[in-house]
């Protein structure tokens, strides 16, 4: 079951404080949240940007996330950004995690516990209080995004037909509701929570004479397939169209077959679709990447964690 995520980092109702770029330990709020989700195998991660959009997108450009810009963030509610992300993920993932970019002390083990749920909608609970992120199955996305009542996402989740499906997952993690705010609560994080625990990071690349297919190329094809546009893929990956085109042609030269079929014209510069060979290549790449990550996790636990509590 594939799980994506929507992180709202558009800066709604934050005239001075911009939480996503606040420092936490050796990183920032937004980078820490993304890393925590990716450690749990969440992919793709969609970040909704707005305020300081160019700066924020550049800041996270190497983390293999998808950035969607809400240019109307000053005139819209957070729920509008949430719906933007959910609508993008609908049909791309089986379910989606949703959270604002303000809870950087969330633990990976909490996300892992949440992902074990088979309910249509779930959330973590600590000390009797619900927190973030919220997990939403694909079949409920339409009902969530179609909600036009008060209280945004909270109101959407409190609809009787949805609230009755909520699975509350008990966790021992105050990070699910410990916000990054200027009130001192994050100024001194709990001991041992300042830094993200050490973890394995596997990056799969394919090569012949040269390296030609890696995570960036896979993400580029995935987004192009989902949106039908190379220009949109480049924009969401925060790279130039020229770079995307060169990357594509270099891969096609090494493979010996076309990866995209393109058609000129239209507001987005025409349409693009994956070739049958590209679709098979992408499926095999993601399957191998999944198995490598699972193997790396087991090896890491055996080599680094057994008998070494300091690394946990």
CSV table of N, CA, C and O in Angstrom, one decimal, residues 36-144:
chain,number,residue,atom,x,y,z
A,36,UNK,N,11.7,12.7,8.6
A,36,UNK,CA,11.0,11.8,9.4
A,36,UNK,C,10.0,11.0,8.6
A,36,UNK,O,9.9,9.7,8.8
A,37,UNK,N,9.3,11.6,7.7
A,37,UNK,CA,8.3,10.9,6.9
A,37,UNK,C,9.0,9.9,5.9
A,37,UNK,O,8.6,8.8,5.8
A,38,UNK,N,10.1,10.4,5.3
A,38,UNK,CA,10.8,9.5,4.4
A,38,UNK,C,11.4,8.3,5.1
A,38,UNK,O,11.5,7.3,4.5
A,39,UNK,N,11.9,8.5,6.3
A,39,UNK,CA,12.4,7.4,7.1
A,39,UNK,C,11.4,6.3,7.2
A,39,UNK,O,11.7,5.1,7.2
A,40,UNK,N,10.1,6.7,7.3
A,40,UNK,CA,9.0,5.7,7.5
A,40,UNK,C,8.6,5.1,6.1
A,40,UNK,O,7.6,4.3,6.1
A,41,UNK,N,9.2,5.5,5.0
A,41,UNK,CA,8.8,5.0,3.7
A,41,UNK,C,7.7,5.7,3.0
A,41,UNK,O,7.2,5.2,2.0
A,42,UNK,N,7.4,6.9,3.5
A,42,UNK,CA,6.3,7.7,2.9
A,42,UNK,C,6.8,8.4,1.6
A,42,UNK,O,7.9,9.0,1.6
A,43,UNK,N,6.1,8.2,0.5
A,43,UNK,CA,6.5,8.7,-0.8
A,43,UNK,C,5.4,8.6,-1.8
A,43,UNK,O,4.7,7.6,-1.8
A,44,UNK,N,5.1,9.7,-2.5
A,44,UNK,CA,5.8,11.0,-2.5
A,44,UNK,C,5.3,11.9,-1.4
A,44,UNK,O,4.3,11.7,-0.8
A,45,UNK,N,6.2,12.8,-1.1
A,45,UNK,CA,5.9,13.9,-0.1
A,45,UNK,C,5.6,15.2,-0.9
A,45,UNK,O,6.5,15.6,-1.6
A,46,UNK,N,4.4,15.7,-0.7
A,46,UNK,CA,4.0,16.9,-1.4
A,46,UNK,C,4.1,18.1,-0.4
A,46,UNK,O,3.4,18.0,0.7
A,47,UNK,N,4.8,19.1,-0.7
A,47,UNK,CA,4.9,20.3,0.2
A,47,UNK,C,4.2,21.5,-0.5
A,47,UNK,O,4.5,21.8,-1.6
A,48,UNK,N,3.2,22.0,0.2
A,48,UNK,CA,2.5,23.2,-0.3
A,48,UNK,C,3.2,24.4,0.1
A,48,UNK,O,3.3,24.7,1.3
A,49,UNK,N,3.7,25.2,-0.8
A,49,UNK,CA,4.4,26.4,-0.5
A,49,UNK,C,3.6,27.6,-0.8
A,49,UNK,O,2.6,27.6,-1.5
A,50,UNK,N,4.1,28.8,-0.4
A,50,UNK,CA,3.4,30.1,-0.6
A,50,UNK,C,4.3,31.2,-0.2
A,50,UNK,O,5.1,31.7,-1.0
A,51,UNK,N,4.3,31.5,1.1
A,51,UNK,CA,5.1,32.6,1.6
A,51,UNK,C,6.6,32.1,1.5
A,51,UNK,O,6.9,31.0,1.8
A,52,UNK,N,7.5,33.0,1.1
A,52,UNK,CA,8.9,32.7,0.9
A,52,UNK,C,9.0,31.4,0.0
A,52,UNK,O,9.9,30.6,0.2
A,53,UNK,N,8.2,31.3,-1.0
A,53,UNK,CA,8.1,30.1,-1.8
A,53,UNK,C,9.4,29.7,-2.5
A,53,UNK,O,9.9,28.6,-2.4
A,54,UNK,N,10.1,30.7,-3.1
A,54,UNK,CA,11.3,30.4,-3.8
A,54,UNK,C,12.4,29.9,-2.9
A,54,UNK,O,13.1,28.9,-3.1
A,55,UNK,N,12.5,30.6,-1.7
A,55,UNK,CA,13.5,30.3,-0.8
A,55,UNK,C,13.3,28.9,-0.1
A,55,UNK,O,14.2,28.1,0.0
A,56,UNK,N,12.0,28.6,0.2
A,56,UNK,CA,11.7,27.3,0.8
A,56,UNK,C,11.9,26.2,-0.2
A,56,UNK,O,12.4,25.1,0.2
A,57,UNK,N,11.4,26.3,-1.4
A,57,UNK,CA,11.6,25.3,-2.4
A,57,UNK,C,13.1,25.0,-2.7
A,57,UNK,O,13.4,23.8,-2.9
A,58,UNK,N,13.9,26.0,-2.7
A,58,UNK,CA,15.3,25.8,-2.9
A,58,UNK,C,15.9,25.1,-1.7
A,58,UNK,O,16.7,24.2,-1.8
A,59,UNK,N,15.4,25.4,-0.5
A,59,UNK,CA,15.9,24.8,0.7
A,59,UNK,C,15.7,23.3,0.8
A,59,UNK,O,16.5,22.6,1.4
A,60,UNK,N,14.6,22.8,0.2
A,60,UNK,CA,14.3,21.4,0.3
A,60,UNK,C,14.4,20.7,-1.1
A,60,UNK,O,14.0,19.6,-1.2
A,61,UNK,N,15.0,21.4,-2.1
A,61,UNK,CA,15.1,20.8,-3.4
A,61,UNK,C,15.8,19.5,-3.5
A,61,UNK,O,15.5,18.7,-4.5
A,62,UNK,N,16.7,19.2,-2.6
A,62,UNK,CA,17.5,18.0,-2.7
A,62,UNK,C,16.9,16.8,-2.0
A,62,UNK,O,17.4,15.7,-1.9
A,63,UNK,N,15.7,17.0,-1.4
A,63,UNK,CA,15.0,16.0,-0.6
A,63,UNK,C,14.0,15.2,-1.4
A,63,UNK,O,13.3,14.4,-0.8
A,64,UNK,N,14.0,15.3,-2.7
A,64,UNK,CA,13.1,14.5,-3.5
A,64,UNK,C,11.6,14.6,-3.1
A,64,UNK,O,10.9,13.6,-3.0
A,65,UNK,N,11.2,15.9,-3.0
A,65,UNK,CA,9.8,16.1,-2.7
A,65,UNK,C,9.2,16.8,-3.9
A,65,UNK,O,9.9,17.3,-4.8
A,66,UNK,N,7.9,16.9,-3.9
A,66,UNK,CA,7.1,17.6,-4.9
A,66,UNK,C,6.6,18.9,-4.3
A,66,UNK,O,5.9,18.9,-3.2
A,67,UNK,N,6.9,20.0,-4.9
A,67,UNK,CA,6.4,21.3,-4.4
A,67,UNK,C,5.3,21.9,-5.2
A,67,UNK,O,5.4,22.0,-6.4
A,68,UNK,N,4.2,22.2,-4.6
A,68,UNK,CA,3.0,22.8,-5.2
A,68,UNK,C,2.9,24.2,-4.6
A,68,UNK,O,2.8,24.4,-3.4
A,69,UNK,N,2.8,25.2,-5.4
A,69,UNK,CA,2.8,26.6,-5.0
A,69,UNK,C,1.3,27.1,-4.9
A,69,UNK,O,0.6,27.1,-5.8
A,70,UNK,N,0.9,27.5,-3.7
A,70,UNK,CA,-0.4,28.2,-3.5
A,70,UNK,C,-0.1,29.7,-3.5
A,70,UNK,O,0.2,30.3,-2.5
A,71,UNK,N,-0.2,30.3,-4.7
A,71,UNK,CA,0.0,31.7,-4.8
A,71,UNK,C,-1.0,32.6,-4.1
A,71,UNK,O,-0.8,33.8,-3.9
A,72,UNK,N,-2.1,32.0,-3.7
A,72,UNK,CA,-3.2,32.8,-3.1
A,72,UNK,C,-3.2,32.5,-1.6
A,72,UNK,O,-4.3,32.7,-0.9
A,73,UNK,N,-2.1,32.1,-1.0
A,73,UNK,CA,-2.1,31.7,0.4
A,73,UNK,C,-2.6,32.8,1.3
A,73,UNK,O,-3.1,32.5,2.4
A,74,UNK,N,-2.3,34.0,1.0
A,74,UNK,CA,-2.7,35.1,1.8
A,74,UNK,C,-4.2,35.3,1.9
A,74,UNK,O,-4.8,35.9,2.8
A,75,UNK,N,-4.9,34.8,0.8
A,75,UNK,CA,-6.4,35.0,0.7
A,75,UNK,C,-7.1,33.7,0.9
A,75,UNK,O,-8.4,33.7,0.7
A,76,UNK,N,-6.5,32.7,1.2
A,76,UNK,CA,-7.1,31.4,1.4
A,76,UNK,C,-6.8,30.8,2.8
A,76,UNK,O,-5.9,31.3,3.5
A,77,UNK,N,-7.5,29.7,3.1
A,77,UNK,CA,-7.3,29.1,4.4
A,77,UNK,C,-6.3,27.9,4.2
A,77,UNK,O,-6.1,27.4,3.1
A,78,UNK,N,-5.8,27.4,5.4
A,78,UNK,CA,-5.0,26.2,5.3
A,78,UNK,C,-5.7,25.1,4.7
A,78,UNK,O,-5.0,24.3,4.0
A,79,UNK,N,-7.0,24.9,4.9
A,79,UNK,CA,-7.7,23.8,4.3
A,79,UNK,C,-7.6,23.8,2.8
A,79,UNK,O,-7.6,22.8,2.2
A,80,UNK,N,-7.6,25.0,2.2
A,80,UNK,CA,-7.4,25.1,0.7
A,80,UNK,C,-6.1,24.5,0.3
A,80,UNK,O,-6.1,23.8,-0.8
A,81,UNK,N,-5.1,24.7,1.0
A,81,UNK,CA,-3.8,24.1,0.7
A,81,UNK,C,-3.8,22.6,0.9
A,81,UNK,O,-3.2,21.9,0.1
A,82,UNK,N,-4.4,22.2,2.0
A,82,UNK,CA,-4.6,20.7,2.2
A,82,UNK,C,-5.3,20.1,1.0
A,82,UNK,O,-4.9,19.0,0.5
A,83,UNK,N,-6.4,20.7,0.6
A,83,UNK,CA,-7.1,20.1,-0.5
A,83,UNK,C,-6.3,20.1,-1.8
A,83,UNK,O,-6.4,19.1,-2.6
A,84,UNK,N,-5.5,21.1,-2.0
A,84,UNK,CA,-4.6,21.2,-3.2
A,84,UNK,C,-3.7,19.9,-3.2
A,84,UNK,O,-3.5,19.3,-4.2
A,85,UNK,N,-3.1,19.6,-2.0
A,85,UNK,CA,-2.2,18.5,-1.9
A,85,UNK,C,-2.9,17.2,-2.1
A,85,UNK,O,-2.5,16.2,-2.8
A,86,UNK,N,-4.1,17.0,-1.4
A,86,UNK,CA,-4.9,15.8,-1.5
A,86,UNK,C,-5.4,15.5,-2.9
A,86,UNK,O,-5.3,14.4,-3.4
A,87,UNK,N,-5.8,16.5,-3.6
A,87,UNK,CA,-6.3,16.3,-5.0
A,87,UNK,C,-5.1,15.9,-5.9
A,87,UNK,O,-5.3,15.1,-6.8
A,88,UNK,N,-3.9,16.4,-5.6
A,88,UNK,CA,-2.8,16.0,-6.4
A,88,UNK,C,-2.5,14.5,-6.1
A,88,UNK,O,-2.2,13.7,-7.1
A,89,UNK,N,-2.6,14.1,-4.9
A,89,UNK,CA,-2.2,12.7,-4.5
A,89,UNK,C,-3.3,11.7,-4.9
A,89,UNK,O,-3.1,10.5,-5.0
A,90,UNK,N,-4.5,12.2,-5.1
A,90,UNK,CA,-5.7,11.3,-5.4
A,90,UNK,C,-5.4,10.5,-6.7
A,90,UNK,O,-5.1,11.1,-7.7
A,91,UNK,N,-5.4,9.2,-6.6
A,91,UNK,CA,-5.1,8.4,-7.7
A,91,UNK,C,-3.6,8.0,-7.9
A,91,UNK,O,-3.3,7.1,-8.6
A,92,UNK,N,-2.8,8.7,-7.1
A,92,UNK,CA,-1.4,8.5,-7.2
A,92,UNK,C,-0.9,7.6,-6.0
A,92,UNK,O,0.0,6.8,-6.1
A,93,UNK,N,-1.7,7.7,-4.9
A,93,UNK,CA,-1.4,6.9,-3.7
A,93,UNK,C,-2.6,6.2,-3.2
A,93,UNK,O,-3.8,6.6,-3.5
A,94,UNK,N,-2.5,5.2,-2.3
A,94,UNK,CA,-3.6,4.5,-1.7
A,94,UNK,C,-4.1,5.3,-0.5
A,94,UNK,O,-5.3,5.2,-0.2
A,95,UNK,N,-3.2,6.1,0.1
A,95,UNK,CA,-3.6,6.9,1.3
A,95,UNK,C,-2.6,8.0,1.4
A,95,UNK,O,-1.5,8.0,0.8
A,96,UNK,N,-3.0,9.0,2.3
A,96,UNK,CA,-2.1,10.2,2.4
A,96,UNK,C,-2.1,10.6,3.9
A,96,UNK,O,-3.1,10.6,4.6
A,97,UNK,N,-0.9,11.1,4.3
A,97,UNK,CA,-0.7,11.7,5.6
A,97,UNK,C,-0.9,13.2,5.4
A,97,UNK,O,-0.4,13.7,4.4
A,98,UNK,N,-1.5,13.9,6.4
A,98,UNK,CA,-1.7,15.3,6.3
A,98,UNK,C,-1.2,16.0,7.6
A,98,UNK,O,-1.6,15.6,8.6
A,99,UNK,N,-0.3,17.0,7.4
A,99,UNK,CA,0.1,17.8,8.6
A,99,UNK,C,0.6,19.1,8.2
A,99,UNK,O,1.1,19.3,7.1
A,100,UNK,N,0.5,20.1,9.1
A,100,UNK,CA,1.1,21.4,8.9
A,100,UNK,C,2.6,21.3,9.2
A,100,UNK,O,3.0,20.5,10.0
A,101,UNK,N,3.4,22.3,8.7
A,101,UNK,CA,4.8,22.3,8.9
A,101,UNK,C,5.1,23.0,10.2
A,101,UNK,O,5.7,24.1,10.3
A,102,UNK,N,4.7,22.4,11.3
A,102,UNK,CA,4.9,23.0,12.6
A,102,UNK,C,5.1,22.0,13.8
A,102,UNK,O,5.2,22.4,14.9
A,103,UNK,N,5.2,20.7,13.4
A,103,UNK,CA,5.4,19.7,14.4
A,103,UNK,C,6.7,18.9,14.1
A,103,UNK,O,6.7,17.7,13.8
A,104,UNK,N,7.9,19.5,14.3
A,104,UNK,CA,9.1,18.9,13.9
A,104,UNK,C,9.6,17.8,14.8
A,104,UNK,O,10.6,17.0,14.5
A,105,UNK,N,9.1,17.7,16.0
A,105,UNK,CA,9.5,16.7,17.0
A,105,UNK,C,8.8,15.3,16.9
A,105,UNK,O,9.0,14.4,17.7
A,106,UNK,N,7.9,15.2,15.9
A,106,UNK,CA,7.3,14.0,15.5
A,106,UNK,C,8.3,12.9,15.3
A,106,UNK,O,9.4,13.1,14.7
A,107,UNK,N,8.1,11.7,15.9
A,107,UNK,CA,9.0,10.6,15.8
A,107,UNK,C,8.7,9.6,14.6
A,107,UNK,O,7.5,9.4,14.3
A,108,UNK,N,9.7,9.1,14.0
A,108,UNK,CA,9.5,8.1,12.9
A,108,UNK,C,8.7,6.9,13.4
A,108,UNK,O,7.8,6.4,12.7
A,109,UNK,N,8.9,6.5,14.6
A,109,UNK,CA,8.2,5.3,15.1
A,109,UNK,C,6.7,5.6,15.3
A,109,UNK,O,5.9,4.7,15.1
A,110,UNK,N,6.4,6.8,15.5
A,110,UNK,CA,4.9,7.2,15.5
A,110,UNK,C,4.3,7.1,14.2
A,110,UNK,O,3.2,6.6,14.0
A,111,UNK,N,5.0,7.5,13.1
A,111,UNK,CA,4.6,7.4,11.8
A,111,UNK,C,4.4,5.9,11.4
A,111,UNK,O,3.4,5.5,10.8
A,112,UNK,N,5.4,5.1,11.8
A,112,UNK,CA,5.3,3.7,11.5
A,112,UNK,C,4.1,3.0,12.2
A,112,UNK,O,3.5,2.2,11.6
A,113,UNK,N,3.8,3.4,13.4
A,113,UNK,CA,2.6,2.9,14.1
A,113,UNK,C,1.4,3.3,13.4
A,113,UNK,O,0.4,2.5,13.2
A,114,UNK,N,1.3,4.5,12.9
A,114,UNK,CA,0.2,5.0,12.2
A,114,UNK,C,-0.1,4.3,10.9
A,114,UNK,O,-1.2,4.0,10.5
A,115,UNK,N,1.0,4.0,10.2
A,115,UNK,CA,0.9,3.3,8.9
A,115,UNK,C,0.5,1.8,9.1
A,115,UNK,O,0.1,1.2,8.1
A,116,UNK,N,0.5,1.3,10.3
A,116,UNK,CA,0.0,-0.1,10.5
A,116,UNK,C,-1.5,-0.1,10.4
A,116,UNK,O,-2.1,-1.2,10.3
A,117,UNK,N,-2.2,1.0,10.6
A,117,UNK,CA,-3.6,1.0,10.6
A,117,UNK,C,-4.2,0.7,9.3
A,117,UNK,O,-3.7,1.1,8.2
A,118,UNK,N,-5.3,-0.1,9.3
A,118,UNK,CA,-6.0,-0.4,8.0
A,118,UNK,C,-7.3,0.4,7.9
A,118,UNK,O,-8.1,0.1,7.0
A,119,UNK,N,-7.5,1.3,8.9
A,119,UNK,CA,-8.7,2.1,8.9
A,119,UNK,C,-8.8,3.1,7.7
A,119,UNK,O,-7.7,3.5,7.2
A,120,UNK,N,-10.0,3.6,7.4
A,120,UNK,CA,-10.1,4.6,6.4
A,120,UNK,C,-9.5,6.0,6.8
A,120,UNK,O,-9.1,6.7,5.9
A,121,UNK,N,-9.5,6.2,8.1
A,121,UNK,CA,-8.9,7.5,8.6
A,121,UNK,C,-8.4,7.2,10.0
A,121,UNK,O,-8.9,6.4,10.8
A,122,UNK,N,-7.2,7.7,10.3
A,122,UNK,CA,-6.5,7.4,11.6
A,122,UNK,C,-5.7,8.6,12.0
A,122,UNK,O,-5.3,9.5,11.2
A,123,UNK,N,-5.5,8.7,13.3
A,123,UNK,CA,-4.6,9.8,13.9
A,123,UNK,C,-3.9,9.3,15.1
A,123,UNK,O,-4.5,8.4,15.8
A,124,UNK,N,-2.8,9.8,15.5
A,124,UNK,CA,-2.1,9.4,16.7
A,124,UNK,C,-2.7,10.1,17.9
A,124,UNK,O,-3.2,11.2,17.8
A,125,UNK,N,-2.7,9.4,19.1
A,125,UNK,CA,-3.2,10.0,20.3
A,125,UNK,C,-2.2,9.8,21.4
A,125,UNK,O,-1.7,8.7,21.6
A,126,UNK,N,-1.9,10.9,22.1
A,126,UNK,CA,-1.0,10.8,23.3
A,126,UNK,C,-1.6,11.5,24.5
A,126,UNK,O,-2.0,12.6,24.4
A,127,UNK,N,-1.7,10.8,25.6
A,127,UNK,CA,-2.3,11.3,26.8
A,127,UNK,C,-3.7,11.8,26.6
A,127,UNK,O,-4.2,12.7,27.2
A,128,UNK,N,-4.4,11.1,25.7
A,128,UNK,CA,-5.8,11.4,25.5
A,128,UNK,C,-6.1,12.5,24.5
A,128,UNK,O,-7.2,12.8,24.2
A,129,UNK,N,-5.0,13.0,23.9
A,129,UNK,CA,-5.2,14.1,23.0
A,129,UNK,C,-4.7,13.7,21.6
A,129,UNK,O,-3.7,13.1,21.4
A,130,UNK,N,-5.6,14.0,20.6
A,130,UNK,CA,-5.2,13.7,19.2
A,130,UNK,C,-4.1,14.7,18.7
A,130,UNK,O,-4.0,15.8,19.2
A,131,UNK,N,-3.4,14.2,17.8
A,131,UNK,CA,-2.3,15.0,17.2
A,131,UNK,C,-2.1,14.8,15.7
A,131,UNK,O,-3.0,14.2,15.0
A,132,UNK,N,-1.0,15.2,15.2
A,132,UNK,CA,-0.7,15.0,13.7
A,132,UNK,C,0.4,14.0,13.6
A,132,UNK,O,1.2,13.8,14.5
A,133,UNK,N,0.4,13.4,12.4
A,133,UNK,CA,-0.4,13.7,11.2
A,133,UNK,C,-1.7,12.8,11.2
A,133,UNK,O,-1.8,11.9,12.0
A,134,UNK,N,-2.6,13.2,10.3
A,134,UNK,CA,-3.8,12.5,10.1
A,134,UNK,C,-3.6,11.6,8.8
A,134,UNK,O,-3.1,12.1,7.8
A,135,UNK,N,-4.1,10.3,8.9
A,135,UNK,CA,-3.9,9.4,7.8
A,135,UNK,C,-5.3,9.2,7.1
A,135,UNK,O,-6.3,8.9,7.8
A,136,UNK,N,-5.4,9.5,5.8
A,136,UNK,CA,-6.6,9.4,5.1
A,136,UNK,C,-6.5,8.5,3.9
A,136,UNK,O,-5.6,8.6,3.1
A,137,UNK,N,-7.4,7.5,3.8
A,137,UNK,CA,-7.4,6.6,2.7
A,137,UNK,C,-7.9,7.3,1.5
A,137,UNK,O,-8.7,8.2,1.5
A,138,UNK,N,-7.5,6.8,0.3
A,138,UNK,CA,-7.9,7.4,-1.0
A,138,UNK,C,-9.3,7.5,-1.2
A,138,UNK,O,-9.8,8.5,-1.8
A,139,UNK,N,-10.1,6.6,-0.8
A,139,UNK,CA,-11.6,6.6,-1.0
A,139,UNK,C,-12.3,7.7,-0.3
A,139,UNK,O,-13.4,8.1,-0.6
A,140,UNK,N,-11.6,8.3,0.7
A,140,UNK,CA,-12.2,9.4,1.5
A,140,UNK,C,-11.7,10.8,1.0
A,140,UNK,O,-12.3,11.8,1.5
A,141,UNK,N,-10.8,10.8,0.1
A,141,UNK,CA,-10.2,12.1,-0.3
A,141,UNK,C,-11.3,13.0,-0.9
A,141,UNK,O,-11.4,14.2,-0.6
A,142,UNK,N,-12.1,12.5,-1.7
A,142,UNK,CA,-13.2,13.2,-2.4
A,142,UNK,C,-14.2,13.8,-1.3
A,142,UNK,O,-14.6,15.0,-1.5
A,143,UNK,N,-14.5,13.1,-0.3
A,143,UNK,CA,-15.4,13.6,0.7
A,143,UNK,C,-14.7,14.7,1.6
A,143,UNK,O,-15.4,15.6,2.0
A,144,UNK,N,-13.4,14.6,1.8
A,144,UNK,CA,-12.7,15.6,2.5
A,144,UNK,C,-12.6,16.9,1.7
A,144,UNK,O,-12.9,18.0,2.2
